[in-house]
Structures are given as structure tokens and as C-alpha cells.
CSV table of C-alpha atoms and ligand atoms in Angstrom, one decimal:
chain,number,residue,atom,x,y,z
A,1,UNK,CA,94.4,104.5,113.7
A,2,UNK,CA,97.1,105.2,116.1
A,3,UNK,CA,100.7,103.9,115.9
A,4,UNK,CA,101.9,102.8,119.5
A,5,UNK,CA,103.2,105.6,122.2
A,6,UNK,CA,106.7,103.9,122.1
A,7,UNK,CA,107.0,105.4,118.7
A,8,UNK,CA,106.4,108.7,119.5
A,9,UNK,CA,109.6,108.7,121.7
A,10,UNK,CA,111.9,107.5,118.8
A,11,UNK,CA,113.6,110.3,116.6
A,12,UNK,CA,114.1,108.8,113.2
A,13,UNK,CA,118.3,108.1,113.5
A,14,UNK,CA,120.1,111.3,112.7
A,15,UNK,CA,122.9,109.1,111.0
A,16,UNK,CA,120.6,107.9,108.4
A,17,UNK,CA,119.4,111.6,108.2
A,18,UNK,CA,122.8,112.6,107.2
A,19,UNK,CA,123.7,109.9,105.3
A,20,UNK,CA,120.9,110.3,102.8
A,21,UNK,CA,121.7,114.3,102.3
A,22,UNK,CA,125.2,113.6,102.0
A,23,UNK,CA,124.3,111.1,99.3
A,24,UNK,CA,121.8,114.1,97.6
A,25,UNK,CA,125.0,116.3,97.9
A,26,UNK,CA,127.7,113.9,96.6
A,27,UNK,CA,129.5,114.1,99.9
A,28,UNK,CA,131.7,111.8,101.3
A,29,UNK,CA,130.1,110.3,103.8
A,30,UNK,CA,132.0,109.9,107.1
A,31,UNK,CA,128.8,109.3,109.2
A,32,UNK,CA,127.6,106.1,109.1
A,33,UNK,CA,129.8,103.4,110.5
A,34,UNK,CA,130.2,101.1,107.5
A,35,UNK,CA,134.1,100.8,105.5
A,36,UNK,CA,134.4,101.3,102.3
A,37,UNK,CA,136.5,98.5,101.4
A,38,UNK,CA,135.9,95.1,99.9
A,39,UNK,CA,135.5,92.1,103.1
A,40,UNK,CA,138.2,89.4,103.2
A,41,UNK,CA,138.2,87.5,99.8
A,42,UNK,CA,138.5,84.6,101.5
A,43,UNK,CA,135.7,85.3,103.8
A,44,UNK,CA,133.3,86.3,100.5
A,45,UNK,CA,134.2,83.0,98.7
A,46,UNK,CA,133.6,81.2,101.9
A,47,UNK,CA,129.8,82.6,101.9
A,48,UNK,CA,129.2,82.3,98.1
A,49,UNK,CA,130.4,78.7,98.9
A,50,UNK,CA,127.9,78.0,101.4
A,51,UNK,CA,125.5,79.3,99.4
A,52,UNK,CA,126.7,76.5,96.8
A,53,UNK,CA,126.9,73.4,99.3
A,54,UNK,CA,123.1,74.0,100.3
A,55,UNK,CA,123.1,76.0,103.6
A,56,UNK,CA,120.1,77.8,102.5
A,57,UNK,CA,117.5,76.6,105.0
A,58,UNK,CA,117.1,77.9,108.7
A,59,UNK,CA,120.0,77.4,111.1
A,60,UNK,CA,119.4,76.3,114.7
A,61,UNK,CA,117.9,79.1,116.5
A,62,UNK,CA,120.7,80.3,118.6
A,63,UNK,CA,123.4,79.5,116.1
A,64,UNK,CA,125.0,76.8,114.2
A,65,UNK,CA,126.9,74.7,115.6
A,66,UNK,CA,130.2,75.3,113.0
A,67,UNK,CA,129.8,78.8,114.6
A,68,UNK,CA,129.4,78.0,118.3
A,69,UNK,CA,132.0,76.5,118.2
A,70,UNK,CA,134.7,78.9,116.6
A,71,UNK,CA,133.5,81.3,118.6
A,72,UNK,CA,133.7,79.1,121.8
A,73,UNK,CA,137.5,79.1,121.0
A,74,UNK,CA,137.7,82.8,120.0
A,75,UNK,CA,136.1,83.7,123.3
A,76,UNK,CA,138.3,81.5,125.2
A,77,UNK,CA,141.5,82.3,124.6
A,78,UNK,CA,140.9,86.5,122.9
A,79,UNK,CA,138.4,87.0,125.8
A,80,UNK,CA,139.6,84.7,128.7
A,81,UNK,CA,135.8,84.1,129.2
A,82,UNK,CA,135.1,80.1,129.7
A,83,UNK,CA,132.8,79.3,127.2
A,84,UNK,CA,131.0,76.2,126.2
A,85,UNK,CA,129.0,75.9,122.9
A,86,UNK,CA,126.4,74.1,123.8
A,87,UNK,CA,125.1,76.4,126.9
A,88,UNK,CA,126.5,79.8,126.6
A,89,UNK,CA,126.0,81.4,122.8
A,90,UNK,CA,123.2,83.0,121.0
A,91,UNK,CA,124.2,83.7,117.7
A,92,UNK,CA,122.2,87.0,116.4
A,93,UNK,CA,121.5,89.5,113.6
A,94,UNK,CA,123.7,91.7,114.5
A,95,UNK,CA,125.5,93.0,117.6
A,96,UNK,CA,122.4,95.1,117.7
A,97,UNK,CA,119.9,92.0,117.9
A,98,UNK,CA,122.4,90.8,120.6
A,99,UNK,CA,121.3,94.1,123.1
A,100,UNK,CA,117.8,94.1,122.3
A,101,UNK,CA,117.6,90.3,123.0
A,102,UNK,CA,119.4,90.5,126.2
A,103,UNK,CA,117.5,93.5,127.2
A,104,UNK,CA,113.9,91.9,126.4
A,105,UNK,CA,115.8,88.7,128.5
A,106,UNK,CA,116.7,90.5,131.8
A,107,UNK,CA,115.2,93.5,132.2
A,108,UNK,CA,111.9,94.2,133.4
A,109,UNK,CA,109.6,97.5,132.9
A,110,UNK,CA,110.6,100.0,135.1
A,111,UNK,CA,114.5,98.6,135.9
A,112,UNK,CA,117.0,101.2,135.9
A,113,UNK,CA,119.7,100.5,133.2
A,114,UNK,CA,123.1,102.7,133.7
A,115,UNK,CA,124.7,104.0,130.4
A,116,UNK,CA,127.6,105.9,129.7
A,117,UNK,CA,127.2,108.7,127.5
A,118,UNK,CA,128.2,109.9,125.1
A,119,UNK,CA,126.5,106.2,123.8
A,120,UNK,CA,125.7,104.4,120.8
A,121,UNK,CA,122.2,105.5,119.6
A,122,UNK,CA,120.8,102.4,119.7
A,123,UNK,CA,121.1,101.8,123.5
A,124,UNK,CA,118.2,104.7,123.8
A,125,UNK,CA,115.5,102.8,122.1
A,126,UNK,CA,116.7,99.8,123.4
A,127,UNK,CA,115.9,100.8,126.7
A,128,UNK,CA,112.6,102.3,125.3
A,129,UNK,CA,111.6,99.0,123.8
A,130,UNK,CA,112.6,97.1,126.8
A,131,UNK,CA,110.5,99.7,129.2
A,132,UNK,CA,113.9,100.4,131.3
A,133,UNK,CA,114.7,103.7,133.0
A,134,UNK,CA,118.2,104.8,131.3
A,135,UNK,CA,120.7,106.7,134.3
A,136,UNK,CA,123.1,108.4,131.8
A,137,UNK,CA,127.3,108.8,133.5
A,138,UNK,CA,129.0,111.2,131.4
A,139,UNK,CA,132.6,110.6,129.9
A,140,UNK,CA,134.0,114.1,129.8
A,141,UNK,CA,136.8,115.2,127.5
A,142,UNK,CA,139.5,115.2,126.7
A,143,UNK,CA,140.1,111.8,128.0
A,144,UNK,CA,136.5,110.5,128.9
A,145,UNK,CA,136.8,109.6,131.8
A,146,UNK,CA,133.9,108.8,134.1
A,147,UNK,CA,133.7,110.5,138.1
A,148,UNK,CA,133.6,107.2,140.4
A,149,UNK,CA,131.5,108.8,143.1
A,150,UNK,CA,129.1,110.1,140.6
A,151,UNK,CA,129.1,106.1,139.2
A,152,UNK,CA,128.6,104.9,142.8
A,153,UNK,CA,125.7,107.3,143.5
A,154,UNK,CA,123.7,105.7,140.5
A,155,UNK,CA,123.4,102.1,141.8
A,156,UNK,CA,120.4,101.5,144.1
A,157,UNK,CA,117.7,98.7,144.3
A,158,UNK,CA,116.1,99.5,140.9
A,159,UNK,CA,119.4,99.2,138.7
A,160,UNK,CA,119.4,96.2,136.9
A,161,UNK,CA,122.1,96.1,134.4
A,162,UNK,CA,125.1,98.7,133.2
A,163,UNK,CA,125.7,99.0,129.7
A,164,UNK,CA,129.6,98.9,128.5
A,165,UNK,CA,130.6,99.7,125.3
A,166,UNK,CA,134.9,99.3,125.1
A,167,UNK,CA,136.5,100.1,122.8
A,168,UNK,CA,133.5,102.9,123.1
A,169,UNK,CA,131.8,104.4,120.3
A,170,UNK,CA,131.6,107.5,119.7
A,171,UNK,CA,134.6,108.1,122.0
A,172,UNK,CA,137.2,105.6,121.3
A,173,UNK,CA,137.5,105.5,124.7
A,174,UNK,CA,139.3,101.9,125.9
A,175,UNK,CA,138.2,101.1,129.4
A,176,UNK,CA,140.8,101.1,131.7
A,177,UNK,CA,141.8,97.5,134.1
A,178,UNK,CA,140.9,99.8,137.4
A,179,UNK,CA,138.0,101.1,135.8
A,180,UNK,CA,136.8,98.1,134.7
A,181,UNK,CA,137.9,96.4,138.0
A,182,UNK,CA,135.8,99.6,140.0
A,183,UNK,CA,132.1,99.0,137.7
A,184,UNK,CA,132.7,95.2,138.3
A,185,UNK,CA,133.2,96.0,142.1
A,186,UNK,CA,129.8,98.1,142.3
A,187,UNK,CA,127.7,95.2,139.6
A,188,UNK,CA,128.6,92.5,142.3
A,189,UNK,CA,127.8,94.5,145.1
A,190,UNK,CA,124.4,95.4,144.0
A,191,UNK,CA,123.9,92.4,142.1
A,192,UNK,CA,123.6,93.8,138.8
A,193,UNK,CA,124.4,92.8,135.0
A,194,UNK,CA,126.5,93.9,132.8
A,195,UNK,CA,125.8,94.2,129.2
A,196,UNK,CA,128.9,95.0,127.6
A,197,UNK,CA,129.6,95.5,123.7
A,198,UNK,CA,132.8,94.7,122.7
A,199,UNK,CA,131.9,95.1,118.7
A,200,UNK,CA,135.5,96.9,118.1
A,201,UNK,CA,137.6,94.4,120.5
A,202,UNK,CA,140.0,93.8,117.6
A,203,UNK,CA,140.6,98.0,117.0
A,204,UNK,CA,142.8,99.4,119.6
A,205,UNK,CA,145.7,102.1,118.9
A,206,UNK,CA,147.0,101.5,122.4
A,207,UNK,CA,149.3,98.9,123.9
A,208,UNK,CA,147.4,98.1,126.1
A,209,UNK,CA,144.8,94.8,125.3
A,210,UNK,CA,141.2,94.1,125.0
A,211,UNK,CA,139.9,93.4,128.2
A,212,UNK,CA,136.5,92.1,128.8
A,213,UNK,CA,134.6,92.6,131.7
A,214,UNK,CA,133.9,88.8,132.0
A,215,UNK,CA,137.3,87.8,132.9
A,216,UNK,CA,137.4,89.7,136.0
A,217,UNK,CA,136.6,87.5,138.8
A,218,UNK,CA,133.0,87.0,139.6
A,219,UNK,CA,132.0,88.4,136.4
A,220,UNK,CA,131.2,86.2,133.9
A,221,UNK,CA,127.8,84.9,136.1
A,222,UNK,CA,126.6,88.3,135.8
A,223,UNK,CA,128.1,89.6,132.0
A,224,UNK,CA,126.6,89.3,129.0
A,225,UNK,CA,129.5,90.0,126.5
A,226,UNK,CA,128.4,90.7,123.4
A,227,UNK,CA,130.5,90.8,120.0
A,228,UNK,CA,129.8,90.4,116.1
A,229,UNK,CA,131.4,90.1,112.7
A,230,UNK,CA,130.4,93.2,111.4
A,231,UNK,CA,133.5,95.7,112.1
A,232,UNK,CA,136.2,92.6,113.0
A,233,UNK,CA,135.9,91.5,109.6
A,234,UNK,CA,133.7,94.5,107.7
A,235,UNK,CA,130.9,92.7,106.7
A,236,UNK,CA,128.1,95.2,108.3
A,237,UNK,CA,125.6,94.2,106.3
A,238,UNK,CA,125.8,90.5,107.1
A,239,UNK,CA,124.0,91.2,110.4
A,240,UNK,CA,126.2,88.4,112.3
A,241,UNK,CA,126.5,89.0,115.9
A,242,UNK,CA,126.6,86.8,119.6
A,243,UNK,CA,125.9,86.8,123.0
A,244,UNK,CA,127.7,84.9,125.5
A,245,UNK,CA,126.5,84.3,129.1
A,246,UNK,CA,125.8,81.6,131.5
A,247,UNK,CA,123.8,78.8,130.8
A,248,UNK,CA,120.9,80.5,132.5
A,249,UNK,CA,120.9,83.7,131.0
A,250,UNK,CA,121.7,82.2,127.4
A,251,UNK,CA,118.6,80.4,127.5
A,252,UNK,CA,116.1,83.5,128.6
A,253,UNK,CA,118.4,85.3,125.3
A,254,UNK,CA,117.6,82.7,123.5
A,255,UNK,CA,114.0,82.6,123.8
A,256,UNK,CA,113.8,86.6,123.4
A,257,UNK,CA,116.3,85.8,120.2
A,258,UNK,CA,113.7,83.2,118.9
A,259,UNK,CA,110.7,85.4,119.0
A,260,UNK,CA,112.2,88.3,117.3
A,261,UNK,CA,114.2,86.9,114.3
A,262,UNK,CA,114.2,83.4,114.8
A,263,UNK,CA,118.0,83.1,113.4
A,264,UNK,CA,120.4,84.8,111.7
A,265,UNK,CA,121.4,84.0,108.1
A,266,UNK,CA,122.4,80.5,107.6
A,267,UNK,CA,125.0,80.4,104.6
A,268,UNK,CA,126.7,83.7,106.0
A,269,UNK,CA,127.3,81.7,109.4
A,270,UNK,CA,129.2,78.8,107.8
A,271,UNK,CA,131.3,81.7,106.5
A,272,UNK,CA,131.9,83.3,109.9
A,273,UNK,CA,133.0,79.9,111.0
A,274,UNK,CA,136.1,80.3,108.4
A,275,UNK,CA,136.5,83.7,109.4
A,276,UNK,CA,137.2,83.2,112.9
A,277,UNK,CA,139.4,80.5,111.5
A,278,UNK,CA,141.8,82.9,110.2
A,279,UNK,CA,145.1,83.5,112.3
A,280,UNK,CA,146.8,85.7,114.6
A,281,UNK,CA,148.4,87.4,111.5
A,282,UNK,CA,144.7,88.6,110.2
A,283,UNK,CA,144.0,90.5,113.5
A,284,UNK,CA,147.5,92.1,113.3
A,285,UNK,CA,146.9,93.0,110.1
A,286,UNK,CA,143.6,94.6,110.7
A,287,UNK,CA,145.1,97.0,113.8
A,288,UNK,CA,148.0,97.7,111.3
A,289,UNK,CA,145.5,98.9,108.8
A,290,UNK,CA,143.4,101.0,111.5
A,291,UNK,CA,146.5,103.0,112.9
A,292,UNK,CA,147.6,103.5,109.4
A,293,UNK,CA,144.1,105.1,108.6
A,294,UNK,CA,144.3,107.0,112.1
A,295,UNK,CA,148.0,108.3,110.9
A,296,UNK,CA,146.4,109.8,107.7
A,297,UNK,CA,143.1,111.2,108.8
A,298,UNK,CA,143.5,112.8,111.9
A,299,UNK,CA,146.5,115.3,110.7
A,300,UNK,CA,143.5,116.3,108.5
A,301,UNK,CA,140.9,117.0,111.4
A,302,UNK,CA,143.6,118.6,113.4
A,303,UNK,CA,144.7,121.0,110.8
A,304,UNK,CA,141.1,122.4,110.3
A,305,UNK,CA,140.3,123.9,113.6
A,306,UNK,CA,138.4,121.4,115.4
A,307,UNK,CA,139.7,120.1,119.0
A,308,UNK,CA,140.1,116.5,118.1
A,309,UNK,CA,139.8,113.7,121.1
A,310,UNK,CA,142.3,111.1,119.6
A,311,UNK,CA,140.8,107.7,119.8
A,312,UNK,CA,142.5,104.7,121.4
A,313,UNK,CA,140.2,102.4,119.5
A,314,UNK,CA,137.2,102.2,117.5
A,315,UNK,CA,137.1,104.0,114.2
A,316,UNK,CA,135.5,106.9,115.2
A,317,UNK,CA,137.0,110.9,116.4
A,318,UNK,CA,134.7,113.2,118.4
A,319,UNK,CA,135.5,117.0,118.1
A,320,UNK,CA,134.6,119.9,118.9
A,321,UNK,CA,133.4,123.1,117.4
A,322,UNK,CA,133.7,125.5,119.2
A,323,UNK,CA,136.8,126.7,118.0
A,324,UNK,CA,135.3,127.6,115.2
A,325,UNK,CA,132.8,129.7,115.9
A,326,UNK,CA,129.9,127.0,116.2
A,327,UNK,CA,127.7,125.7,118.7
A,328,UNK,CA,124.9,123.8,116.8
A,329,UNK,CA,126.0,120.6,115.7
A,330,UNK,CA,123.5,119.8,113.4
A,331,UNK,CA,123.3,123.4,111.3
A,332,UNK,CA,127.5,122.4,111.6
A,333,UNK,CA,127.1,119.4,109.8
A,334,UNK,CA,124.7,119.8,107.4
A,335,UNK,CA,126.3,122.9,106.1
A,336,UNK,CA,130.1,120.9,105.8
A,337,UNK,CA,128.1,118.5,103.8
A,338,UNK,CA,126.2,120.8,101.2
A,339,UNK,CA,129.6,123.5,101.1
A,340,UNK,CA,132.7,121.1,101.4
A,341,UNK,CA,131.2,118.0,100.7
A,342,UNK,CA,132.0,115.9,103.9
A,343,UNK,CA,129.4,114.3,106.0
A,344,UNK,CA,130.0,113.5,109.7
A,345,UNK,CA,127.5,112.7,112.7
A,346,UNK,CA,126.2,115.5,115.0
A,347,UNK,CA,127.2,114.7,118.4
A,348,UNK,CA,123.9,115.4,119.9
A,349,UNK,CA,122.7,111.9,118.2
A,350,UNK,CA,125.2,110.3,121.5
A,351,UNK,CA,123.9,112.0,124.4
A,352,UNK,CA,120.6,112.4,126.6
A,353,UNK,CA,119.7,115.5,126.8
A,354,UNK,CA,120.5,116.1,123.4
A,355,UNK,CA,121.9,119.5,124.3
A,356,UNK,CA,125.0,118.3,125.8
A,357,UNK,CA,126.5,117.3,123.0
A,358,UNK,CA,125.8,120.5,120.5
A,359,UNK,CA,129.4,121.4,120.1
A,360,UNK,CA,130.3,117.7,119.0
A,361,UNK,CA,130.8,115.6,115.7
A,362,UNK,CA,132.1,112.7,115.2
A,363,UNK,CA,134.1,112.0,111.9
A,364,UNK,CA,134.4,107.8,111.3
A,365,UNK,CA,138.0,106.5,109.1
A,366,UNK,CA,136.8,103.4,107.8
A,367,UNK,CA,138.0,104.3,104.6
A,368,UNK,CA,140.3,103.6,102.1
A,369,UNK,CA,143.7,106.1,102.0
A,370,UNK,CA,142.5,108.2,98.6
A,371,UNK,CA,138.8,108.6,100.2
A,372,UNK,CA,140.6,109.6,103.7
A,373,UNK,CA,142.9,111.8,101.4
A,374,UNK,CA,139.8,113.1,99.5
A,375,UNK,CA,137.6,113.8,102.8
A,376,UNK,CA,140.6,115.6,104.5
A,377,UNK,CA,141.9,117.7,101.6
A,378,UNK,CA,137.6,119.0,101.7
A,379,UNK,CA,138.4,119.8,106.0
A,380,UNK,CA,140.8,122.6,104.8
A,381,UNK,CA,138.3,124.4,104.1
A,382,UNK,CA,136.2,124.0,107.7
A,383,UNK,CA,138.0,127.0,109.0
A,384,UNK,CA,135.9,129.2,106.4
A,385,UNK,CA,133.0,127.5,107.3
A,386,UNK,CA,130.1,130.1,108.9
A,387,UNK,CA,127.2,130.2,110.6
A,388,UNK,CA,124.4,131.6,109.0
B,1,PLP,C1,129.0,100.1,119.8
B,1,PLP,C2,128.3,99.4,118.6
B,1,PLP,N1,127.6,98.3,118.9
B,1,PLP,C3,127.0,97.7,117.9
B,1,PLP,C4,127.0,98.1,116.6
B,1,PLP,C5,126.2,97.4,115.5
B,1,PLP,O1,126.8,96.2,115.3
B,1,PLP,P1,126.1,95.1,114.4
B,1,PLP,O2,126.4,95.5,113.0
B,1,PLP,O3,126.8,93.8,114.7
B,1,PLP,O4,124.7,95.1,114.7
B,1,PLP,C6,127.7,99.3,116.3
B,1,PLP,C7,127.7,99.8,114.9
B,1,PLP,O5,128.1,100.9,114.6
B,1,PLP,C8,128.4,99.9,117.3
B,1,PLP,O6,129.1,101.0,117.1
């Protein structure tokens, strides 16, 4: 028996490769991108609640309607996207439900699918699963920006969608107004989707807003802007995550939706609805808390010899290296995690070819001060670091 060829082009994910030797090694793990602080109490008592007052059975496919509609007023006025709740949400496991369900939706075998890279891993087997042809732009250091004639030359009558991930992971990159304003220019004039992840919309060091792609004119027919609990309110493993497009496309989402997971978790929905419920002051907070965990780790980083691409949102750095003497990223990382006890991501996991990224890690700071403290006090001793 033979499992299917689609298989064969995955690579098990290097993140949860690392995660488990840093766990065998005690390291503190600054891979994978989960916090390691508690969720809102208020959020937690809100699901435990829920749990209580019976909302154990499925939800409404795309999302119940407590949700839809917080997030129809979230969307509205933090996104400047018109949204109704009736016709233009699918609620989701996950952001990462949210891609593979619009991807399965709108994109046929064969479609070209234009990604930025470096990219979140998941975007690769995406297009895998969903039988597109991935065109790769490259972001290039220091300040990842993109080459609009190279951007331009990718479009032609295969391209279907561009992927857009801002605030970007791994980067940190915020997408510029102009630049924004240039990818809508080129999606409209070759009639082509956008897909764009907006996961860390709330985590910008900048002060400069969130700006999504939908709320340029013209672009909200042809976005699908996709968001999620998970990192706005750090419940990652409550898999909560939505799409938002027009009618039309919403309901080809949420017949790929239905198919694959038929809804997301009921009880943990109603609490979502009271999380979006919180105020202004919450999403203040949260940036405060960010920039304040920025503050403390990258002094670390930059002390230890790496060249450190400061984020402007997002929780992740990518560095570099070479300064030290390396140029594998993978022998790099596993040997910080079994000598100074610190585990990071090898930047190859973010890039087709994988080669291109061989002198990049990324570190993540979701963490409290004293393990930020901990993990950085361990990067001292990078500089001493060797290859075998
Ligand atoms: C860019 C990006 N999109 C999506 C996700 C996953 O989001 P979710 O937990 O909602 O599936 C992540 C998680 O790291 C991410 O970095």
C-alpha cells in the first residue's frame, strides 16, 4: 500500500522538529509560535461558561451567529471592510483552516498562486493540497522590501490569487499604503484574488496602522481577508479563525469549510464573541505588552553577534548568521539548542528553495519578561558557538 504522491512533497514541519529536541534538551523554546502566558481571564471564564450553559453541540457550519456578528463590527470599523454577517463570514479552525478553505474555494489545479517569501510554512502545502503552482517574490533585507518590476513580471493569465501576509511572519514586515496600493493595482488589472492573512493585525511596533488590503478601493470583491483569535487574544490552541469575502466567494469557502471540518468549536466561539467584546483599552494594552517584550529581547539578539532585522510587527526576529561564522541554519540551531539551551526556527523552513534562507533564524518573544530574560542571558554565549 502506497500513501498518496502529495505526501511525498511535504517535509514533516521543521518547527515541530525543533520543538520536540528543544523539549529533549530542556531548551527554551523560541520556535514555535505559541506565548507562554495565561489567555485573558475573562476570555477563559467566558469559555468554561459556555461550556456550563450547554453550547456543547455543533454550531452552524460557517459560524455562530454571536460570532458573526462581533466580528461583523470588528471588521467594520478595525478593518474598514463592509461586512454583513449573514453573507460574508466563515468562521474556521484556525487562521490555517481559513487558507486551505479559500484555496480548495478558488483555486483550480494548475493556477499560479504568487507568494512572498520568506512565508509562513503553511502556505507551501497549501498550495500543494490545492494543486496550485506557487511564484515565490523575495523580501530582501534589511528592510524586506519587494522589487515592483520583478512583482509585475509574475502576473500573467495563469495567476489566480497573491497571498499577503501583513504584519508578515517571519519578517515582521508591515506592508506599506503604496505597496499595498501597487499589488492591489496589478490584482485588479489581471483580475486576481487576494488572500491576505492579517493573523497579527493587532501587533505593530510602528505608528503607522493596520491596513487591509480590502479597504482599498475595488478590493474587497476580490480579497479574502482572513484573521483569527489565536495570537490577538493568545488562545492558539483554540483553533478560532475567519474568512471574510463577498457573498459569492463566502459561500464557495463555505462549502470547502463544511467538507473539511464541518465547524469550529462551539463553546469556544460564544467565548470569542466576549472577546471581541472587549475595548479599545485591551488592544492597547496588548501592543504595550508586545513593544515591551521587543524592548527586552532584542538588546539580547543584538549583543550576541547575529544581524537582527527589527520587526515592525508580528512577534517574530529574523537574523543572520553569518557573522558568526555560520552558514547552515539548521546544524546553527540545533547546536544553540543542545549547548546554550535556546531553540529558534531555521530560516530555511520560510523560503523555496530552501537554500536561500541557510544563513537565517528566526527567534519568536511571545514570552513572559524572566523567560525573555532567561533565553537572552543563554544568547551570550552564541558568539562561542562553532561549527563542527
Ligand atoms: C502568518 C500566520 N498565519 C496563520 C497562523 C496560524 O493561525 P491559527 O492559529 O489561527 O491557525 C500563523 C501561526 O503562526 C501565522 O504565523
Amino acid at each position: 500500500m502506497k500513501v498518496a504522491n502529495r505526501v511525498h512533497h511535504f517535509t514533516e514541519s521543521v518547527i515541530r522538529e525543533m520543538t520536540r529536541l528543544a523539549a529533549r534538551h530542556g531548551a527554551i523554546n523560541l520556535g514555535q509560535g505559541m506565548p507562554d502566558f495565561p489567555a485573558p481571564e475573562i476570555i477563559q471564564e467566558a469559555a468554561c461558561q459556555a461550556i456550563r450553559d450547554g453550547y456543547n453541540q455543533y454550531a452552524i457550519t460557517w459560524g455562530a451567529p454571536a460570532l458573526r456578528q462581533a466580528i461583523a463590527k470588528k471588521v467594520e470599523s478595525f478593518n474598514r471592510i463592509p461586512c454583513d454577517p449573514e453573507k460574508n463570514i466563515t468562521v474556521c479552525c484556525g487562521a490555517t483552516e481559513c487558507m486551505i478553505s479559500t484555496m480548495l474555494a478558488l483555486v483550480n489545479p494548475g493556477d499560479e498562486v504568487i507568494i512572498f517569501q520568506p512565508f509562513y510554512e503553511n502556505y507551501g502545502p497549501d498550495a500543494i493540497i490545492s494543486g496550485a503552482k506557487p511564484v515565490f517574490i523575495p523580501l530582501q533585507p534589511p528592510h524586506w522590501n519587494f522589487d515592483p518590476d520583478q512583482l509585475k513580471a509574475a502576473f500573467n493569465h495563469n495567476t489566480k490569487a497573491l497571498i499577503l501576509n501583513t504584519p508578515n511572519n517571519p519578517t515582521g514586515k508591515v506592508f506599506t499604503y503604496d505597496e499595498l496600493s501597487l499589488i492591489a493595482r496589478l490584482c485588479i488589472e489581471h483580475d486576481v484574488y487576494v488572500f491576505s492573512d492579517e493573523i497579527y493585525e493587532h501587533i505593530i511596533y510602528t505608528n503607522t496602522p493596520h491596513i487591509s488590503i480590502a479597504s482599498l478601493p475595488n478590493m474587497s470583491e476580490r480579497t479574502v481577508t482572513i484573521s483569527g483569535l489565536s495570537k490577538t487574544f493568545s488562545v492558539t490552541g483554540w483553533r478560532l479563525g475567519y474568512c471574510v469575502a463577498t457573498a459569492e466567494i463566502t459561500n464557495a469557502i463555505r462549502k470547502t469549510h463544511d467538507f473539511l471540518t464541518v465547524g469550529a468549536p462551539h463553546p469556544l466561539q460564544m467565548a470569542a464573541a466576549a472577546a471581541l467584546s472587549l475595548p479599545e483599552s485591551y488592544y492597547q494594552q496588548l501592543q504595550r505588552d508586545y513593544l515591551h517584550r521587543k524592548n527586552i529581547f532584542l538588546p539580547y539578539l543584538k549583543n550576541s553577534g547575529l544581524t537582527v532585522y527589527e520587526p515592525e510587527g508580528a512577534y517574530y526576529v529574523m537574523t543572520d548568521i553569518s557573522p558568526l561564522g555560520w552558514n547552515d541554519d539548521t546544524a546553527f540551531v540545533k547546536k544553540m539548542i543542545e549547548t546554550i539551551g535556546v531553540s529558534a526556527v531555521p530560516g530555511s523552513s520560510f523560503y523555496a528553495p530552501k537554500e536561500i534562507g541557510k544563513t537565517m533564524v528566526r527567534f519568536m518573544f511571545a514570552k513572559r519578561d524572566e523567560t525573555l530574560h532567561a533565553a537572552g542571558e543563554r544568547l551570550a554565549h552564541l558568539k562561542s558557538l562553532k561549527p563542527d
